[in-house]
Every structure is written in structure tokens, then in C-alpha cells.
């Protein structure tokens, strides 16, 4: 492949580097800086499976193939656009994975509208990947990050792992750096997307992505839904808030250690937004999980015994019962979620 012409290194920015984030990224993108979600996994009650399939079919046509679904599910449906729907889980849930191809193939506004629609129908996020691509910028993201890791400058996560591959002539075939463990609730990857796809020479297409899982995924999803007019900025703030690179100067406090020069220039005046795990004692989702595990299955079993439609049976059980008035942590958390959806 002919080496592309070099472009200037981008300068520090006061806003997210989403110069071309409204366009689909099919094939090799034009030079620029792009930010977008790269994967979203949403889980909802099994009773919403029919609605979900009808919604997806109206939007994208019938599923292309039937599959076994994701792990621990009995069946699934797949759209080649990058959508995987999984059903038949022992927990009574349906799951949808909107994969990287989905977000790369659609206009960002359209793909985010799909996420918002599903989210608004009682689904919650259990995984969300956010990504920024630098195309034709030659910022040497991988080289800078690896050098900082080797200099013990990596912060907010304690581990890193190099997954790069070279030929015997030391020609890079893959440049990949893991920051944090994949099994944790949050981990990052920095790699050469051009080499991975085989579409560009080394350094032309670089990517930084962070994977949020479990309650952190819900936190990020709510943040994106809460501010739809500035979701690019929110995405960038969450990305750079996941990790940090600070010069090792003998100080234990992070705020007494200056940021690595390359990292400070990359994030510019952006205020990083950390995504800590939720307080499980005050989590609405914990209450919801308890209800689904302890009450929901028995309720459906008894409804089936009486051959009653579950909504009608629920109405009968709730007849003449007044709503609770006390304020609990789960209630306060639920109120925050409801407010964010109404904005």
C-alpha cells in the first residue's frame, strides 16, 4: 500500500475532537477525528422481546439469520448491519447487541435514536464501548501510551498488557495496548485500526476506546441520553476520564503529579469525567434485580396456573393498595433515572 501523506498533529482542543462524527464510517474514513459509540448492549424484560423484534424489523427489515444467540441464551436473531438479538435466558431477559458495524454504517444521529428508543422501553445498558478515531493525524497514540506505561505513568488502572505482533524483520502487523483487565468494569484499548483492518499503513488510523460494563455502562448510557445535544462532548469526557497518564515524581497524590506532556496536549482543556461504580446500596437496579429474581418468576408461574394475563393478574394483586411514601436510596435513584429520561 502506498504510504499516505502526513497530516499535522492535532493541537490541544477545548471541545471533543468530533470533527466528523455525524457521518458513517464505512471502509477507510477520510482524514479527520471521529468520536462515536462502538458497541452498546441493552438488556430488558423477556416480555419486551416481541416489541423489540417488531421495532427492529420495521426499522431494518426482518432478521437475516437465526442464531444460537449470545452465551447463556437459547436462541437469537442477527442482522448483518451489526445487530444481535438474544432470547431464552434463565433470568427471563432479552438482550440486544448493537455492534461496531452498526454504528459505523449509520449516521450517528440515527444510530443514537435507535439506542434512545430501546432505552426508553425499559431496557438498561450492561455494556457500552466509546471510541475516538484519529485518521491521517499521525499523533503516535500507541507509541506515546506504551512509553508512558513503561515509565509507570499509567493511572486509574494498575495493569497494562501489550498485544502487538511483529514479523521477524520487526515490521508491525498489529499494534495493541490493553489498559486494565478485560474482566473489570472498565478497561481501555489503544491500537492501530488501520493495521487491524488491513486498510491503511501504520500510524494512519489510530483508535482509543474504552469499554464500560455492568453499572458503569448504565451510568454512561444515562449521561449520553441526558444531554443529547452535547453527547459528543459527554463521550469524550467519559473516555479521557477513564484513564490518566501522570509523570512519576515521588508523590502519591495524583493532583501533585503533572500529566504526561503528550496526554495533556491530547485532552487539551477538557474536564475528564470519571465513571466510578455505582453505590450498590442505593441502586435502583439492585432493587429491580431482586424483584426479577425473587418475585417475578413466581408471579408469572402463578399467573400461568390461573391462566391469567400477567398485566390483569398484576392489576388484581395491586387493587386497593396505596403507593409507598417513604424515601429510600433505591427510590431516589429511580427518580434520578426517570428525570434523565424526561429531559
CSV table of C-alpha atoms in Angstrom, one decimal:
chain,number,residue,atom,x,y,z
A,1,UNK,CA,0.0,0.0,0.0
A,2,UNK,CA,1.2,3.5,-0.8
A,3,UNK,CA,2.0,5.4,2.3
A,4,UNK,CA,-0.5,8.3,2.8
A,5,UNK,CA,0.7,11.8,3.0
A,6,UNK,CA,1.3,13.0,6.6
A,7,UNK,CA,-1.1,15.4,8.3
A,8,UNK,CA,-0.3,17.8,11.1
A,9,UNK,CA,-0.6,16.5,14.7
A,10,UNK,CA,-3.8,17.9,16.2
A,11,UNK,CA,-3.4,20.6,18.8
A,12,UNK,CA,-5.0,20.8,22.2
A,13,UNK,CA,-8.7,21.2,22.0
A,14,UNK,CA,-11.3,22.9,24.2
A,15,UNK,CA,-14.1,20.6,22.9
A,16,UNK,CA,-14.4,17.0,22.0
A,17,UNK,CA,-12.5,16.0,18.8
A,18,UNK,CA,-15.6,15.1,17.0
A,19,UNK,CA,-14.9,16.8,13.7
A,20,UNK,CA,-16.7,14.3,11.5
A,21,UNK,CA,-18.8,12.4,14.0
A,22,UNK,CA,-22.1,12.7,12.1
A,23,UNK,CA,-21.0,10.5,9.1
A,24,UNK,CA,-20.9,6.8,8.8
A,25,UNK,CA,-17.5,5.1,8.9
A,26,UNK,CA,-17.6,2.5,6.2
A,27,UNK,CA,-14.3,1.4,4.8
A,28,UNK,CA,-11.3,3.7,5.3
A,29,UNK,CA,-12.5,7.1,6.6
A,30,UNK,CA,-11.4,10.4,5.2
A,31,UNK,CA,-8.7,12.2,7.3
A,32,UNK,CA,-10.2,13.7,10.4
A,33,UNK,CA,-11.1,12.9,14.0
A,34,UNK,CA,-14.2,10.9,14.8
A,35,UNK,CA,-16.0,10.0,18.0
A,36,UNK,CA,-18.9,7.7,18.5
A,37,UNK,CA,-20.2,4.7,20.4
A,38,UNK,CA,-18.7,1.4,19.1
A,39,UNK,CA,-20.8,-1.1,20.9
A,40,UNK,CA,-24.0,-1.0,23.1
A,41,UNK,CA,-25.5,-3.9,24.9
A,42,UNK,CA,-29.0,-3.4,26.3
A,43,UNK,CA,-31.0,-5.9,28.5
A,44,UNK,CA,-34.7,-5.8,29.1
A,45,UNK,CA,-37.5,-8.0,30.4
A,46,UNK,CA,-38.4,-11.0,28.3
A,47,UNK,CA,-41.9,-9.7,27.8
A,48,UNK,CA,-40.5,-7.0,25.6
A,49,UNK,CA,-38.9,-9.4,23.0
A,50,UNK,CA,-41.9,-9.2,20.6
A,51,UNK,CA,-41.9,-5.4,20.7
A,52,UNK,CA,-38.1,-5.3,20.2
A,53,UNK,CA,-38.2,-7.6,17.2
A,54,UNK,CA,-41.1,-5.7,15.6
A,55,UNK,CA,-39.3,-2.4,16.2
A,56,UNK,CA,-36.1,-3.7,14.6
A,57,UNK,CA,-38.0,-5.3,11.7
A,58,UNK,CA,-39.8,-2.0,10.9
A,59,UNK,CA,-36.5,-0.1,11.0
A,60,UNK,CA,-34.1,-2.6,9.3
A,61,UNK,CA,-36.2,-5.3,7.8
A,62,UNK,CA,-36.6,-8.9,9.1
A,63,UNK,CA,-33.5,-10.6,10.6
A,64,UNK,CA,-31.1,-12.0,8.1
A,65,UNK,CA,-30.3,-15.2,10.0
A,66,UNK,CA,-31.4,-17.2,13.1
A,67,UNK,CA,-28.5,-17.9,15.5
A,68,UNK,CA,-27.9,-19.5,18.9
A,69,UNK,CA,-27.7,-16.1,20.5
A,70,UNK,CA,-25.2,-14.9,22.9
A,71,UNK,CA,-23.7,-17.1,25.7
A,72,UNK,CA,-26.3,-18.4,28.1
A,73,UNK,CA,-29.2,-17.7,25.7
A,74,UNK,CA,-31.2,-20.3,23.9
A,75,UNK,CA,-31.7,-18.6,20.5
A,76,UNK,CA,-31.0,-15.4,18.7
A,77,UNK,CA,-31.5,-13.4,15.5
A,78,UNK,CA,-28.9,-11.5,13.6
A,79,UNK,CA,-29.0,-8.5,11.2
A,80,UNK,CA,-25.9,-8.2,9.0
A,81,UNK,CA,-26.0,-4.5,9.8
A,82,UNK,CA,-24.5,-5.5,13.1
A,83,UNK,CA,-27.4,-6.2,15.4
A,84,UNK,CA,-27.7,-9.4,17.6
A,85,UNK,CA,-30.9,-10.1,19.5
A,86,UNK,CA,-30.7,-12.9,22.1
A,87,UNK,CA,-33.6,-14.7,23.8
A,88,UNK,CA,-34.3,-17.6,26.2
A,89,UNK,CA,-32.2,-16.8,29.3
A,90,UNK,CA,-32.9,-18.3,32.7
A,91,UNK,CA,-33.2,-14.8,34.2
A,92,UNK,CA,-36.1,-14.0,31.9
A,93,UNK,CA,-34.4,-11.3,29.9
A,94,UNK,CA,-33.9,-10.4,26.3
A,95,UNK,CA,-30.7,-8.8,25.1
A,96,UNK,CA,-29.7,-6.8,22.1
A,97,UNK,CA,-26.1,-6.0,21.0
A,98,UNK,CA,-25.6,-3.1,18.7
A,99,UNK,CA,-22.2,-3.8,17.4
A,100,UNK,CA,-19.4,-1.7,15.9
A,101,UNK,CA,-20.6,-2.3,12.4
A,102,UNK,CA,-24.0,-0.9,13.3
A,103,UNK,CA,-22.5,2.4,14.5
A,104,UNK,CA,-20.0,2.5,11.6
A,105,UNK,CA,-22.7,2.0,9.0
A,106,UNK,CA,-25.3,4.5,10.1
A,107,UNK,CA,-25.3,8.2,10.6
A,108,UNK,CA,-24.6,8.9,14.3
A,109,UNK,CA,-27.9,10.7,14.9
A,110,UNK,CA,-29.8,7.7,13.5
A,111,UNK,CA,-27.9,5.1,15.5
A,112,UNK,CA,-28.3,7.1,18.7
A,113,UNK,CA,-32.0,7.5,18.1
A,114,UNK,CA,-32.3,3.7,18.0
A,115,UNK,CA,-30.5,3.4,21.3
A,116,UNK,CA,-32.7,6.0,22.8
A,117,UNK,CA,-35.9,4.3,21.6
A,118,UNK,CA,-34.9,0.9,23.1
A,119,UNK,CA,-33.6,2.5,26.3
A,120,UNK,CA,-36.9,4.3,26.8
A,121,UNK,CA,-38.8,1.0,26.7
A,122,UNK,CA,-37.5,-0.4,30.0
A,123,UNK,CA,-34.1,-1.6,28.8
A,124,UNK,CA,-30.8,-0.9,30.6
A,125,UNK,CA,-27.2,-0.9,29.5
A,126,UNK,CA,-24.8,-3.6,30.6
A,127,UNK,CA,-22.0,-2.8,28.2
A,128,UNK,CA,-21.1,0.3,26.2
A,129,UNK,CA,-17.9,1.0,24.2
A,130,UNK,CA,-16.9,4.5,23.3
A,131,UNK,CA,-14.3,5.2,20.7
A,132,UNK,CA,-12.3,8.0,19.1
A,133,UNK,CA,-10.5,7.6,15.8
A,134,UNK,CA,-7.7,9.7,14.5
A,135,UNK,CA,-7.4,9.3,10.7
A,136,UNK,CA,-4.5,10.8,8.9
A,137,UNK,CA,-3.3,12.7,12.0
A,138,UNK,CA,-0.2,10.7,12.9
A,139,UNK,CA,-0.4,11.5,16.6
A,140,UNK,CA,1.6,8.3,17.6
A,141,UNK,CA,-1.0,7.4,20.2
A,142,UNK,CA,0.2,3.9,20.7
A,143,UNK,CA,3.9,4.9,20.9
A,144,UNK,CA,3.1,7.6,23.5
A,145,UNK,CA,0.9,5.4,25.6
A,146,UNK,CA,3.3,2.5,25.6
A,147,UNK,CA,6.2,4.7,26.6
A,148,UNK,CA,4.1,6.2,29.5
A,149,UNK,CA,3.1,2.7,30.7
A,150,UNK,CA,6.7,1.6,30.7
A,151,UNK,CA,7.6,4.7,32.7
A,152,UNK,CA,5.0,3.9,35.3
A,153,UNK,CA,2.9,6.9,34.3
A,154,UNK,CA,-0.4,5.0,33.8
A,155,UNK,CA,-3.0,5.9,36.5
A,156,UNK,CA,-6.6,4.9,37.4
A,157,UNK,CA,-5.8,1.3,36.4
A,158,UNK,CA,-3.0,-0.8,37.7
A,159,UNK,CA,-2.3,-3.0,34.8
A,160,UNK,CA,-1.4,-2.9,31.1
A,161,UNK,CA,-0.7,-5.6,28.6
A,162,UNK,CA,0.9,-5.4,25.1
A,163,UNK,CA,-0.9,-7.4,22.4
A,164,UNK,CA,1.2,-6.3,19.5
A,165,UNK,CA,2.6,-8.6,16.8
A,166,UNK,CA,5.7,-8.2,14.6
A,167,UNK,CA,7.4,-10.1,11.8
A,168,UNK,CA,10.9,-11.4,12.2
A,169,UNK,CA,12.0,-8.2,10.4
A,170,UNK,CA,10.3,-6.2,13.1
A,171,UNK,CA,7.6,-4.9,10.8
A,172,UNK,CA,4.4,-4.3,12.9
A,173,UNK,CA,1.5,-6.5,11.9
A,174,UNK,CA,-0.6,-5.4,14.9
A,175,UNK,CA,-0.2,-2.6,17.5
A,176,UNK,CA,-2.4,-3.1,20.5
A,177,UNK,CA,-2.2,-2.0,24.1
A,178,UNK,CA,-4.7,-3.1,26.8
A,179,UNK,CA,-5.1,-0.7,29.8
A,180,UNK,CA,-6.8,-2.5,32.7
A,181,UNK,CA,-8.2,-6.0,32.8
A,182,UNK,CA,-11.0,-7.1,30.4
A,183,UNK,CA,-12.8,-8.7,33.3
A,184,UNK,CA,-13.1,-5.4,35.2
A,185,UNK,CA,-16.0,-3.0,35.0
A,186,UNK,CA,-13.9,-0.6,32.8
A,187,UNK,CA,-11.0,-1.2,30.5
A,188,UNK,CA,-9.3,0.7,27.6
A,189,UNK,CA,-7.6,-0.3,24.4
A,190,UNK,CA,-5.3,1.8,22.2
A,191,UNK,CA,-4.5,0.3,18.8
A,192,UNK,CA,-3.7,0.8,15.2
A,193,UNK,CA,-7.1,0.4,13.5
A,194,UNK,CA,-5.6,0.6,10.0
A,195,UNK,CA,-3.3,-2.4,10.6
A,196,UNK,CA,-6.2,-4.3,12.2
A,197,UNK,CA,-8.5,-3.8,9.2
A,198,UNK,CA,-5.7,-4.0,6.7
A,199,UNK,CA,-7.0,-0.8,5.1
A,200,UNK,CA,-4.1,1.5,6.0
A,201,UNK,CA,-0.4,1.6,6.8
A,202,UNK,CA,1.0,2.0,10.3
A,203,UNK,CA,0.0,5.3,12.0
A,204,UNK,CA,-2.7,6.4,9.5
A,205,UNK,CA,-5.7,5.2,11.5
A,206,UNK,CA,-5.4,5.1,15.3
A,207,UNK,CA,-8.1,4.4,17.9
A,208,UNK,CA,-8.6,4.9,21.6
A,209,UNK,CA,-11.6,3.1,23.0
A,210,UNK,CA,-13.0,2.3,26.5
A,211,UNK,CA,-15.4,-0.5,27.4
A,212,UNK,CA,-17.7,0.2,30.3
A,213,UNK,CA,-19.6,-2.8,31.8
A,214,UNK,CA,-22.2,-3.5,34.4
A,215,UNK,CA,-23.4,-0.5,36.4
A,216,UNK,CA,-20.8,1.8,34.8
A,217,UNK,CA,-22.4,1.1,31.4
A,218,UNK,CA,-25.7,2.3,32.8
A,219,UNK,CA,-24.1,5.4,34.2
A,220,UNK,CA,-22.5,6.3,30.8
A,221,UNK,CA,-25.7,5.5,28.9
A,222,UNK,CA,-27.8,7.7,31.2
A,223,UNK,CA,-25.2,10.5,30.7
A,224,UNK,CA,-25.4,10.3,26.9
A,225,UNK,CA,-29.2,10.2,27.0
A,226,UNK,CA,-29.4,13.1,29.4
A,227,UNK,CA,-27.6,15.5,27.2
A,228,UNK,CA,-28.5,14.6,23.6
A,229,UNK,CA,-27.4,18.0,22.3
A,230,UNK,CA,-23.8,17.5,23.5
A,231,UNK,CA,-23.4,13.8,23.5
A,232,UNK,CA,-20.1,14.1,21.6
A,233,UNK,CA,-18.6,16.2,24.5
A,234,UNK,CA,-20.0,13.8,27.1
A,235,UNK,CA,-18.5,10.8,25.2
A,236,UNK,CA,-15.0,12.5,25.1
A,237,UNK,CA,-15.2,13.5,28.8
A,238,UNK,CA,-16.0,9.9,29.8
A,239,UNK,CA,-13.3,8.5,27.6
A,240,UNK,CA,-10.5,10.6,29.0
A,241,UNK,CA,-11.9,10.3,32.5
A,242,UNK,CA,-11.3,6.5,32.4
A,243,UNK,CA,-7.5,6.6,32.5
A,244,UNK,CA,-4.8,9.1,33.1
A,245,UNK,CA,-1.1,9.4,32.5
A,246,UNK,CA,1.0,11.3,35.1
A,247,UNK,CA,4.7,11.8,35.5
A,248,UNK,CA,6.2,9.8,38.4
A,249,UNK,CA,7.8,12.3,40.7
A,250,UNK,CA,7.7,10.5,44.1
A,251,UNK,CA,4.3,11.9,45.0
A,252,UNK,CA,1.4,9.6,45.8
A,253,UNK,CA,-1.4,12.1,45.3
A,254,UNK,CA,-2.4,12.3,41.6
A,255,UNK,CA,-3.0,16.1,41.7
A,256,UNK,CA,0.6,16.6,42.8
A,257,UNK,CA,1.9,14.7,39.7
A,258,UNK,CA,1.8,16.6,36.4
A,259,UNK,CA,0.2,15.0,33.4
A,260,UNK,CA,2.4,13.5,30.8
A,261,UNK,CA,3.0,16.1,28.1
A,262,UNK,CA,1.5,14.1,25.2
A,263,UNK,CA,-1.6,13.3,27.3
A,264,UNK,CA,-2.1,16.9,28.4
A,265,UNK,CA,-1.9,18.1,24.8
A,266,UNK,CA,-4.3,15.4,23.6
A,267,UNK,CA,-7.1,16.2,26.1
A,268,UNK,CA,-6.5,20.0,26.0
A,269,UNK,CA,-8.9,21.9,28.2
A,270,UNK,CA,-11.4,19.0,28.5
A,271,UNK,CA,-12.5,18.3,32.1
A,272,UNK,CA,-12.2,14.5,32.4
A,273,UNK,CA,-15.3,12.8,33.8
A,274,UNK,CA,-14.6,9.6,35.8
A,275,UNK,CA,-17.1,6.8,35.9
A,276,UNK,CA,-16.9,5.1,39.3
A,277,UNK,CA,-19.0,2.1,40.1
A,278,UNK,CA,-22.5,2.9,41.5
A,279,UNK,CA,-23.2,2.6,45.2
A,280,UNK,CA,-24.8,-0.8,45.2
A,281,UNK,CA,-26.7,0.0,48.5
A,282,UNK,CA,-28.6,2.9,46.8
A,283,UNK,CA,-29.0,1.4,43.3
A,284,UNK,CA,-32.5,1.1,41.8
A,285,UNK,CA,-31.1,-1.6,39.5
A,286,UNK,CA,-30.2,-3.7,42.6
A,287,UNK,CA,-33.8,-3.5,43.7
A,288,UNK,CA,-35.0,-4.3,40.2
A,289,UNK,CA,-32.7,-7.3,40.1
A,290,UNK,CA,-34.0,-8.5,43.4
A,291,UNK,CA,-37.6,-8.2,42.1
A,292,UNK,CA,-36.8,-10.0,38.9
A,293,UNK,CA,-35.0,-12.8,40.6
A,294,UNK,CA,-37.3,-13.3,43.7
A,295,UNK,CA,-40.8,-12.0,42.8
A,296,UNK,CA,-41.1,-12.0,39.0
A,297,UNK,CA,-40.7,-15.8,38.2
A,298,UNK,CA,-43.2,-16.8,40.9
A,299,UNK,CA,-45.6,-14.2,39.8
A,300,UNK,CA,-45.5,-15.5,36.2
A,301,UNK,CA,-45.8,-19.1,37.4
A,302,UNK,CA,-49.0,-18.4,39.4
A,303,UNK,CA,-50.4,-16.3,36.6
A,304,UNK,CA,-50.0,-19.3,34.2
A,305,UNK,CA,-51.6,-21.6,36.7
A,306,UNK,CA,-54.7,-19.4,36.8
A,307,UNK,CA,-54.5,-18.8,33.0
A,308,UNK,CA,-54.5,-15.1,33.6
A,309,UNK,CA,-52.9,-12.4,31.5
A,310,UNK,CA,-49.9,-11.1,33.6
A,311,UNK,CA,-51.0,-7.4,33.4
A,312,UNK,CA,-54.5,-8.3,34.5
A,313,UNK,CA,-53.2,-10.5,37.3
A,314,UNK,CA,-50.9,-7.7,38.4
A,315,UNK,CA,-53.8,-5.3,38.5
A,316,UNK,CA,-55.7,-7.7,40.7
A,317,UNK,CA,-52.9,-8.1,43.1
A,318,UNK,CA,-52.4,-4.3,43.4
A,319,UNK,CA,-56.0,-3.4,43.7
A,320,UNK,CA,-56.7,-1.2,46.7
A,321,UNK,CA,-53.1,-0.9,47.7
A,322,UNK,CA,-51.7,2.6,48.2
A,323,UNK,CA,-48.3,3.6,47.0
A,324,UNK,CA,-45.4,3.8,49.5
A,325,UNK,CA,-44.5,7.2,50.7
A,326,UNK,CA,-41.1,6.6,52.3
A,327,UNK,CA,-37.9,7.8,50.6
A,328,UNK,CA,-35.3,5.1,50.2
A,329,UNK,CA,-32.0,5.1,48.3
A,330,UNK,CA,-33.5,3.0,45.5
A,331,UNK,CA,-36.4,5.4,45.2
A,332,UNK,CA,-34.1,8.4,45.0
A,333,UNK,CA,-32.0,6.6,42.3
A,334,UNK,CA,-35.1,5.7,40.3
A,335,UNK,CA,-36.3,9.3,40.5
A,336,UNK,CA,-32.9,10.4,39.0
A,337,UNK,CA,-33.2,7.9,36.2
A,338,UNK,CA,-36.8,9.0,35.4
A,339,UNK,CA,-35.8,12.6,35.3
A,340,UNK,CA,-32.9,12.0,32.9
A,341,UNK,CA,-35.2,10.2,30.5
A,342,UNK,CA,-37.7,13.0,30.6
A,343,UNK,CA,-35.1,15.6,29.5
